[in-house]
Short mmCIF file of C-alpha atoms (C1' of nucleotides) in Angstrom, two decimals:
data_model
loop_
_atom_site.label_atom_id
_atom_site.label_comp_id
_atom_site.label_asym_id
_atom_site.label_seq_id
_atom_site.Cartn_x
_atom_site.Cartn_y
_atom_site.Cartn_z
CA MET R 186 44.72 -4.28 34.27
CA ASN R 187 41.68 -1.42 34.42
CA ASN R 188 38.55 -2.05 35.75
CA MET R 189 36.64 -2.68 32.78
CA GLU R 190 38.73 -5.75 31.72
CA TYR R 191 38.61 -6.94 35.37
CA PHE R 192 35.56 -6.52 35.53
CA LYS R 193 34.86 -8.80 31.71
CA GLU R 194 36.67 -11.38 34.10
CA LEU R 195 34.99 -11.74 37.09
CA LEU R 196 31.98 -12.34 34.88
CA LYS R 197 33.47 -14.72 33.05
CA ASN R 198 34.97 -16.49 35.80
CA LYS R 199 31.48 -16.76 37.28
CA GLY R 200 29.62 -17.67 34.11
CA LEU R 201 27.74 -14.69 33.70
CA LYS R 202 27.83 -12.02 30.63
CA MET R 203 28.96 -8.65 29.54
CA THR R 204 26.48 -6.68 28.00
CA THR R 205 26.09 -3.57 26.31
CA GLN R 206 24.46 -2.27 29.57
CA ARG R 207 26.75 -2.99 32.02
CA GLY R 208 29.92 -2.08 29.92
CA LEU R 209 28.11 1.89 30.36
CA ILE R 210 27.36 1.08 34.32
CA LEU R 211 30.81 0.61 35.05
CA GLU R 212 31.34 3.56 32.59
CA SER R 213 29.72 5.77 33.77
CA LEU R 214 31.23 5.24 37.72
CA SER R 215 34.48 5.32 36.16
CA GLU R 216 33.91 8.82 34.43
CA ASN R 217 32.09 10.88 37.06
CA PRO R 218 34.88 10.11 40.32
CA LYS R 219 34.68 11.93 43.31
CA MET R 220 30.74 12.58 42.24
CA HIS R 221 28.83 10.07 44.47
CA LEU R 222 25.79 9.03 42.18
CA THR R 223 22.85 7.68 42.87
CA ALA R 224 20.83 4.95 40.60
CA GLU R 225 18.47 7.39 39.33
CA GLU R 226 21.65 9.33 38.32
CA ILE R 227 24.16 6.80 36.83
CA TYR R 228 20.28 5.56 34.74
CA GLU R 229 19.87 9.04 33.34
CA ILE R 230 23.86 9.98 32.62
CA VAL R 231 23.68 6.02 30.73
CA CYS R 232 20.51 6.80 29.07
CA LYS R 233 22.61 9.51 26.89
CA LYS R 234 23.73 6.80 24.76
CA GLN R 235 21.28 3.22 25.49
CA PRO R 236 17.87 5.24 25.91
CA GLU R 237 16.45 2.36 26.09
CA ILE R 238 17.77 0.95 29.02
CA GLY R 239 15.68 0.12 32.39
CA ILE R 240 15.97 1.81 35.56
CA ALA R 241 15.79 -2.34 36.96
CA THR R 242 18.89 -3.13 35.27
CA VAL R 243 21.09 -0.51 36.46
CA TYR R 244 20.07 -1.55 40.24
CA ARG R 245 20.73 -5.18 39.22
CA THR R 246 24.57 -3.98 37.88
CA LEU R 247 24.91 -1.84 40.75
CA LYS R 248 24.09 -4.46 42.94
CA LEU R 249 26.21 -7.23 41.39
CA LEU R 250 28.97 -4.61 40.66
CA THR R 251 28.83 -4.30 44.30
CA GLU R 252 29.33 -7.81 45.22
CA LEU R 253 32.24 -8.12 43.13
CA GLY R 254 33.72 -5.37 45.52
CA LEU R 255 34.38 -3.49 42.49
CA ILE R 256 31.56 -0.60 43.83
CA ASP R 257 31.21 1.26 46.93
CA THR R 258 27.87 2.22 48.67
CA LEU R 259 28.22 5.20 50.25
CA ASP R 260 24.83 6.46 52.89
CA MET R 261 24.33 10.42 53.00
CA ASP R 262 21.09 9.85 55.06
CA ASP R 263 19.63 11.70 51.78
CA GLY R 264 17.10 8.55 50.91
CA PHE R 265 19.29 7.29 48.41
CA VAL R 266 22.55 5.43 48.32
CA HIS R 267 25.11 6.62 46.74
CA TYR R 268 27.79 4.66 44.27
CA GLU R 269 31.53 5.35 43.61
CA LEU R 270 34.06 3.22 42.27
CA ALA R 271 36.21 0.60 45.08
CA GLU R 272 39.96 1.57 45.24
CA ASN R 273 42.23 -1.38 44.74
CA ASP R 274 43.77 -0.56 47.73
CA ARG R 275 46.76 -2.81 48.79
CA ASP R 276 44.29 -4.13 52.15
CA GLY R 277 40.81 -2.97 51.47
CA HIS R 278 41.32 0.66 53.17
CA HIS R 279 39.82 3.48 51.63
CA HIS R 280 39.21 7.15 51.52
CA HIS R 281 37.35 8.71 54.05
CA HIS R 282 34.56 11.03 53.36
CA LEU R 283 33.98 14.15 54.69
CA ILE R 284 30.64 16.32 55.02
CA CYS R 285 29.80 19.83 54.94
CA MET R 286 27.30 20.28 57.25
CA SER R 287 26.19 23.87 55.69
CA CYS R 288 26.66 23.48 52.12
CA GLY R 289 26.36 19.30 51.40
CA LYS R 290 29.64 18.69 49.78
CA ILE R 291 31.34 15.97 50.06
CA LEU R 292 34.76 15.53 50.26
CA GLU R 293 37.16 13.26 50.37
CA PHE R 294 40.47 12.42 51.95
CA LYS R 295 43.14 10.09 50.68
CA GLU R 296 45.46 9.14 54.37
CA ASP R 297 43.84 5.95 56.20
CA LEU R 298 45.78 6.41 59.41
CA MET R 299 43.03 4.06 60.84
CA GLU R 300 45.98 1.60 61.73
CA ALA R 301 46.25 2.79 65.74
CA LEU R 302 42.33 2.23 66.51
CA GLU R 303 41.89 -0.99 63.82
CA ASP R 304 44.70 -2.82 66.12
CA LYS R 305 43.68 -2.15 69.43
CA ILE R 306 39.93 -2.82 68.88
CA GLU R 307 41.60 -5.64 67.01
CA MET R 308 43.70 -6.37 70.23
CA THR R 309 41.34 -5.52 73.08
CA THR R 310 37.92 -7.10 71.53
CA GLY R 311 39.40 -9.84 69.28
CA PHE R 312 37.35 -8.73 66.61
CA LYS R 313 39.18 -8.79 63.01
CA ILE R 314 39.11 -5.77 60.62
CA TYR R 315 39.35 -6.03 56.91
CA ASP R 316 37.36 -3.03 56.40
CA HIS R 317 35.87 0.22 57.13
CA LYS R 318 33.74 3.42 56.18
CA VAL R 319 34.26 6.96 57.61
CA LYS R 320 32.06 9.33 57.24
CA MET R 321 34.00 12.91 59.13
CA TYR R 322 30.55 15.71 59.39
CA GLY R 323 32.03 19.49 59.75
CA TYR R 324 32.16 22.75 58.02
CA CYS R 325 34.12 22.56 54.88
CA LYS R 326 37.07 25.98 54.10
CA GLU R 327 34.91 27.79 52.08
CA CYS R 328 31.52 27.72 54.56
CA ARG R 329 33.54 28.58 57.35
CA THR R 330 35.38 31.42 55.21
CA LYS R 331 31.96 32.34 54.59
CA GLN R 332 30.76 32.44 57.85
CA SER R 333 33.53 34.69 59.13
CA GLU R 334 33.21 37.15 56.63
CA LYS R 335 29.82 37.88 57.57
CA MET G 150 19.36 15.24 84.05
CA ASN G 151 18.32 12.70 82.47
CA ASN G 152 16.94 12.23 78.61
CA MET G 153 13.24 12.61 79.47
CA GLU G 154 13.83 15.90 81.76
CA TYR G 155 15.97 17.24 78.96
CA PHE G 156 13.59 16.09 76.31
CA LYS G 157 10.67 17.93 78.16
CA GLU G 158 13.53 21.08 78.59
CA LEU G 159 14.06 20.85 74.79
CA LEU G 160 10.50 20.69 73.59
CA LYS G 161 9.61 23.79 75.94
CA ASN G 162 12.42 25.50 74.71
CA LYS G 163 10.84 25.38 71.28
CA GLY G 164 7.19 25.77 72.28
CA LEU G 165 6.37 21.92 71.58
CA LYS G 166 4.53 19.82 73.67
CA MET G 167 5.49 16.52 75.39
CA THR G 168 3.10 13.19 75.23
CA THR G 169 2.76 9.68 76.08
CA GLN G 170 3.70 9.04 72.76
CA ARG G 171 6.96 10.85 72.80
CA GLY G 172 7.87 9.26 75.72
CA LEU G 173 7.22 6.29 75.20
CA ILE G 174 9.38 6.19 72.23
CA LEU G 175 12.68 8.12 73.53
CA GLU G 176 12.05 5.21 76.74
CA SER G 177 11.44 2.30 74.02
CA LEU G 178 15.57 3.27 73.32
CA SER G 179 16.73 4.13 76.01
CA GLU G 180 15.52 0.41 77.58
CA ASN G 181 16.97 -1.14 74.63
CA PRO G 182 20.17 -0.01 74.55
CA LYS G 183 22.71 -1.25 71.98
CA MET G 184 20.09 -2.89 70.20
CA HIS G 185 20.22 -0.39 66.79
CA LEU G 186 16.07 -0.25 66.39
CA THR G 187 14.33 0.61 63.30
CA ALA G 188 11.35 2.22 63.22
CA GLU G 189 9.05 -0.57 62.88
CA GLU G 190 10.57 -2.30 66.06
CA ILE G 191 9.97 0.75 68.17
CA TYR G 192 6.58 1.09 66.97
CA GLU G 193 6.94 -3.10 67.74
CA ILE G 194 7.74 -2.07 71.56
CA VAL G 195 5.64 0.90 72.01
CA CYS G 196 3.05 -0.68 71.13
CA LYS G 197 2.87 -3.35 74.10
CA LYS G 198 2.16 0.36 75.93
CA GLN G 199 -0.04 2.41 73.63
CA PRO G 200 -1.47 -0.44 71.30
CA GLU G 201 -3.10 2.53 69.31
CA ILE G 202 -0.43 4.32 68.53
CA GLY G 203 0.52 5.15 64.31
CA ILE G 204 3.76 4.06 63.05
CA ALA G 205 3.67 8.08 61.24
CA THR G 206 3.68 9.07 64.89
CA VAL G 207 6.95 6.55 65.72
CA TYR G 208 8.89 8.53 62.03
CA ARG G 209 7.55 11.63 63.12
CA THR G 210 9.26 11.46 66.71
CA LEU G 211 12.01 9.96 65.60
CA LYS G 212 13.44 12.46 63.37
CA LEU G 213 12.47 14.82 65.62
CA LEU G 214 15.01 13.45 68.36
CA THR G 215 17.62 13.64 66.12
CA GLU G 216 17.18 16.84 65.25
CA LEU G 217 17.30 17.68 68.88
CA GLY G 218 20.62 15.11 68.78
CA LEU G 219 19.12 13.17 71.54
CA ILE G 220 19.17 10.29 68.98
CA ASP G 221 21.82 8.87 66.19
CA THR G 222 21.16 7.18 62.86
CA LEU G 223 22.99 4.07 61.65
CA ASP G 224 23.06 2.72 58.91
CA MET G 225 23.46 -0.91 58.25
CA ASP G 226 22.88 -1.01 54.25
CA ASP G 227 20.06 -3.45 55.33
CA GLY G 228 17.09 -0.74 53.54
CA PHE G 229 16.13 0.31 57.52
CA VAL G 230 17.24 3.30 59.32
CA HIS G 231 18.67 2.31 62.48
CA TYR G 232 18.13 4.66 65.93
CA GLU G 233 19.83 4.65 68.80
CA LEU G 234 20.48 6.86 72.20
CA ALA G 235 23.34 9.70 71.30
CA GLU G 236 25.81 9.32 73.92
CA ASN G 237 26.53 13.13 75.43
CA ASP G 238 30.08 12.93 75.10
CA ARG G 239 32.27 16.57 75.71
CA ASP G 240 32.63 16.34 71.80
CA GLY G 241 30.46 14.95 70.29
CA HIS G 242 32.75 12.15 69.88
CA HIS G 243 30.94 8.40 70.00
CA HIS G 244 31.69 4.40 69.99
CA HIS G 245 32.29 2.84 66.45
CA HIS G 246 30.20 0.08 65.57
CA LEU G 247 31.76 -3.77 64.44
CA ILE G 248 29.65 -5.31 62.46
CA CYS G 249 30.45 -8.80 61.50
CA MET G 250 30.34 -9.68 57.85
CA SER G 251 29.28 -13.88 59.21
CA CYS G 252 26.88 -13.51 61.60
CA GLY G 253 25.85 -9.53 61.34
CA LYS G 254 26.53 -8.79 64.64
CA ILE G 255 26.99 -5.06 66.20
CA LEU G 256 30.22 -4.39 68.43
CA GLU G 257 29.96 -1.21 69.62
CA PHE G 258 33.91 -0.05 70.64
CA LYS G 259 34.23 3.04 72.95
CA GLU G 260 37.25 4.60 72.78
CA ASP G 261 37.71 6.93 69.60
CA LEU G 262 41.06 7.35 69.08
CA MET G 263 40.73 9.78 66.36
CA GLU G 264 41.75 12.49 67.23
CA ALA G 265 44.96 12.22 65.14
CA LEU G 266 43.25 11.73 61.80
CA GLU G 267 40.92 14.49 62.43
CA ASP G 268 43.64 16.77 63.18
CA LYS G 269 45.33 15.93 60.05
CA ILE G 270 42.30 16.64 58.07
CA GLU G 271 42.02 19.85 59.34
CA MET G 272 45.20 20.86 58.66
CA THR G 273 45.81 19.62 55.94
CA THR G 274 42.44 20.68 54.17
CA GLY G 275 41.04 23.51 56.37
CA PHE G 276 37.52 20.96 56.78
CA LYS G 277 36.90 21.63 60.67
CA ILE G 278 35.32 18.32 61.85
CA TYR G 279 32.56 18.56 64.86
CA ASP G 280 31.60 14.46 64.69
CA HIS G 281 32.11 11.41 62.94
CA LYS G 282 30.71 7.93 61.97
CA VAL G 283 32.82 4.94 61.93
CA LYS G 284 32.10 1.20 60.92
CA MET G 285 34.42 -1.46 60.91
CA TYR G 286 33.55 -4.36 58.96
CA GLY G 287 35.51 -7.96 59.79
CA TYR G 288 34.40 -10.94 61.96
CA CYS G 289 33.91 -11.32 65.50
CA LYS G 290 36.19 -13.17 68.18
CA GLU G 291 33.01 -15.62 67.75
CA CYS G 292 33.00 -16.55 63.92
CA ARG G 293 36.72 -16.49 63.89
CA THR G 294 36.43 -18.98 66.61
CA LYS G 295 34.13 -21.33 64.97
CA GLN G 296 35.54 -20.86 61.42
CA SER G 297 39.04 -22.03 63.43
CA GLU G 298 37.30 -24.86 64.69
CA LYS G 299 36.63 -26.72 61.40
"C1'" DG L 189 -9.03 28.23 73.94
"C1'" DT L 190 -5.80 27.99 71.34
"C1'" DT L 191 -1.91 25.48 68.91
"C1'" DT L 192 0.57 21.17 69.00
"C1'" DA L 193 0.32 16.42 68.37
"C1'" DT L 194 -1.98 11.62 66.92
"C1'" DG L 195 -4.33 8.47 64.10
"C1'" DC L 196 -6.12 6.82 59.73
"C1'" DA L 197 -5.40 6.49 55.28
"C1'" DA L 198 -3.70 7.72 51.18
"C1'" DA L 199 0.68 9.32 48.31
"C1'" DT L 200 5.56 9.57 47.61
"C1'" DA L 201 9.56 7.16 46.78
"C1'" DT L 202 13.19 4.03 45.70
"C1'" DT L 203 13.97 -0.52 45.07
"C1'" DT L 204 12.84 -5.35 43.58
"C1'" DT L 205 10.35 -8.67 41.02
"C1'" DG L 206 7.85 -11.51 37.13
"C1'" DC L 207 8.28 -12.88 32.92
"C1'" DA L 208 8.57 -12.85 28.00
"C1'" DA L 209 11.78 -11.32 24.71
"C1'" DC L 210 16.87 -10.58 23.58
"C1'" DG L 211 21.83 -10.80 23.72
"C1'" DT L 212 25.64 -13.23 24.03
"C1'" DT L 213 28.67 -16.87 24.25
"C1'" DA U 203 21.19 -23.68 20.86
"C1'" DA U 204 21.35 -22.85 25.78
"C1'" DC U 205 21.75 -19.87 29.22
"C1'" DG U 206 21.89 -15.58 31.40
"C1'" DT U 207 20.12 -10.45 30.90
"C1'" DT U 208 17.19 -6.72 29.36
"C1'" DG U 209 12.63 -4.08 29.65
"C1'" DC U 210 8.44 -3.11 30.91
"C1'" DA U 211 5.11 -3.11 34.17
"C1'" DA U 212 3.71 -4.69 38.90
"C1'" DA U 213 5.46 -5.60 43.36
"C1'" DA U 214 7.16 -4.56 47.08
"C1'" DT U 215 9.44 -1.87 51.15
"C1'" DA U 216 10.64 2.64 53.73
"C1'" DT U 217 8.99 6.50 54.73
"C1'" DT U 218 5.60 11.29 54.30
"C1'" DT U 219 1.91 13.95 54.13
"C1'" DG U 220 -3.42 15.82 54.59
"C1'" DC U 221 -6.62 16.10 57.01
"C1'" DA U 222 -9.86 15.79 60.58
"C1'" DT U 223 -9.62 14.45 65.97
"C1'" DA U 224 -7.64 14.62 70.15
"C1'" DA U 225 -4.59 16.39 73.95
"C1'" DA U 226 -0.90 19.58 76.39
"C1'" DC U 227 -0.35 23.99 77.63
#
DNA sequence: GTTTATGCAAATATTTTGCAACGTT
DNA sequence: AACGTTGCAAAATATTTGCATAAAC
């Protein structure tokens, strides 16, 4: 089952309704993977197909999608909340974000490798972990190459 | 050298000035460890000793302290930026935040254990990591105990 | 004495809300 | 037909900025 069908099913189960706007907002995220779009950017993308949409609908739908677990939020310290499709991983574990401090680019790293740390935390503190968000700050390959050329 | 002296030195090196307000703002963070205060909360704490201070000064000083690396910001998805003293670790690695999804409490976990992951990322992608932020979402010991008692 | 910092108020910017009209089931 | 959803405008919230005054060096 794809995202859209799953979205419809979740809505039905909750007595909520599928609308053109909701579909287009989820679609804008599906069709722009790795883009970490902001609400405003999503609004602009949807506007191309549905110019009458209001920004309030975008915010309401993004909140709904987040609550349903279909999308994740990402804070990049730039004053905007960024959104991306959630990965339906086996156990809620998703990719890490690598933020380049030189060019601002965001890369993704698939492998999790957090189990050892999570086990240690659970054993030591009794805190049971269900999800995590990891941001790495550094310099990407391209910026490092450019730098060393100078 | 403690935080405050280090702050004064950094200011001097940059031709900036130490003021009562700047001192009180750093002090409010030093004296409230593990509190993850917001700008508004810091403003209220400083107000007790310096009632004439303006919130703009708090924001300006927090930005300055962040740029100087003396404090770190923490996004908790509640619409506020939270601040905490930076740990002057050997290599910029700091504690992780454990956020309880039941009671909202934030615990800290000292051990880093991110080296293996960072090495793998650097080897695979060429992205050189200098810092990271890790947030774990789950349920704290107390909430889990309460739950199982029901 | 020169330059930087402050406090206040106004301005920005992002996100939320109220409500009448509309669309979906 | 009933109820949830939308779009618009206004409101709310967090943060920033301009500027005259004050404080630090």
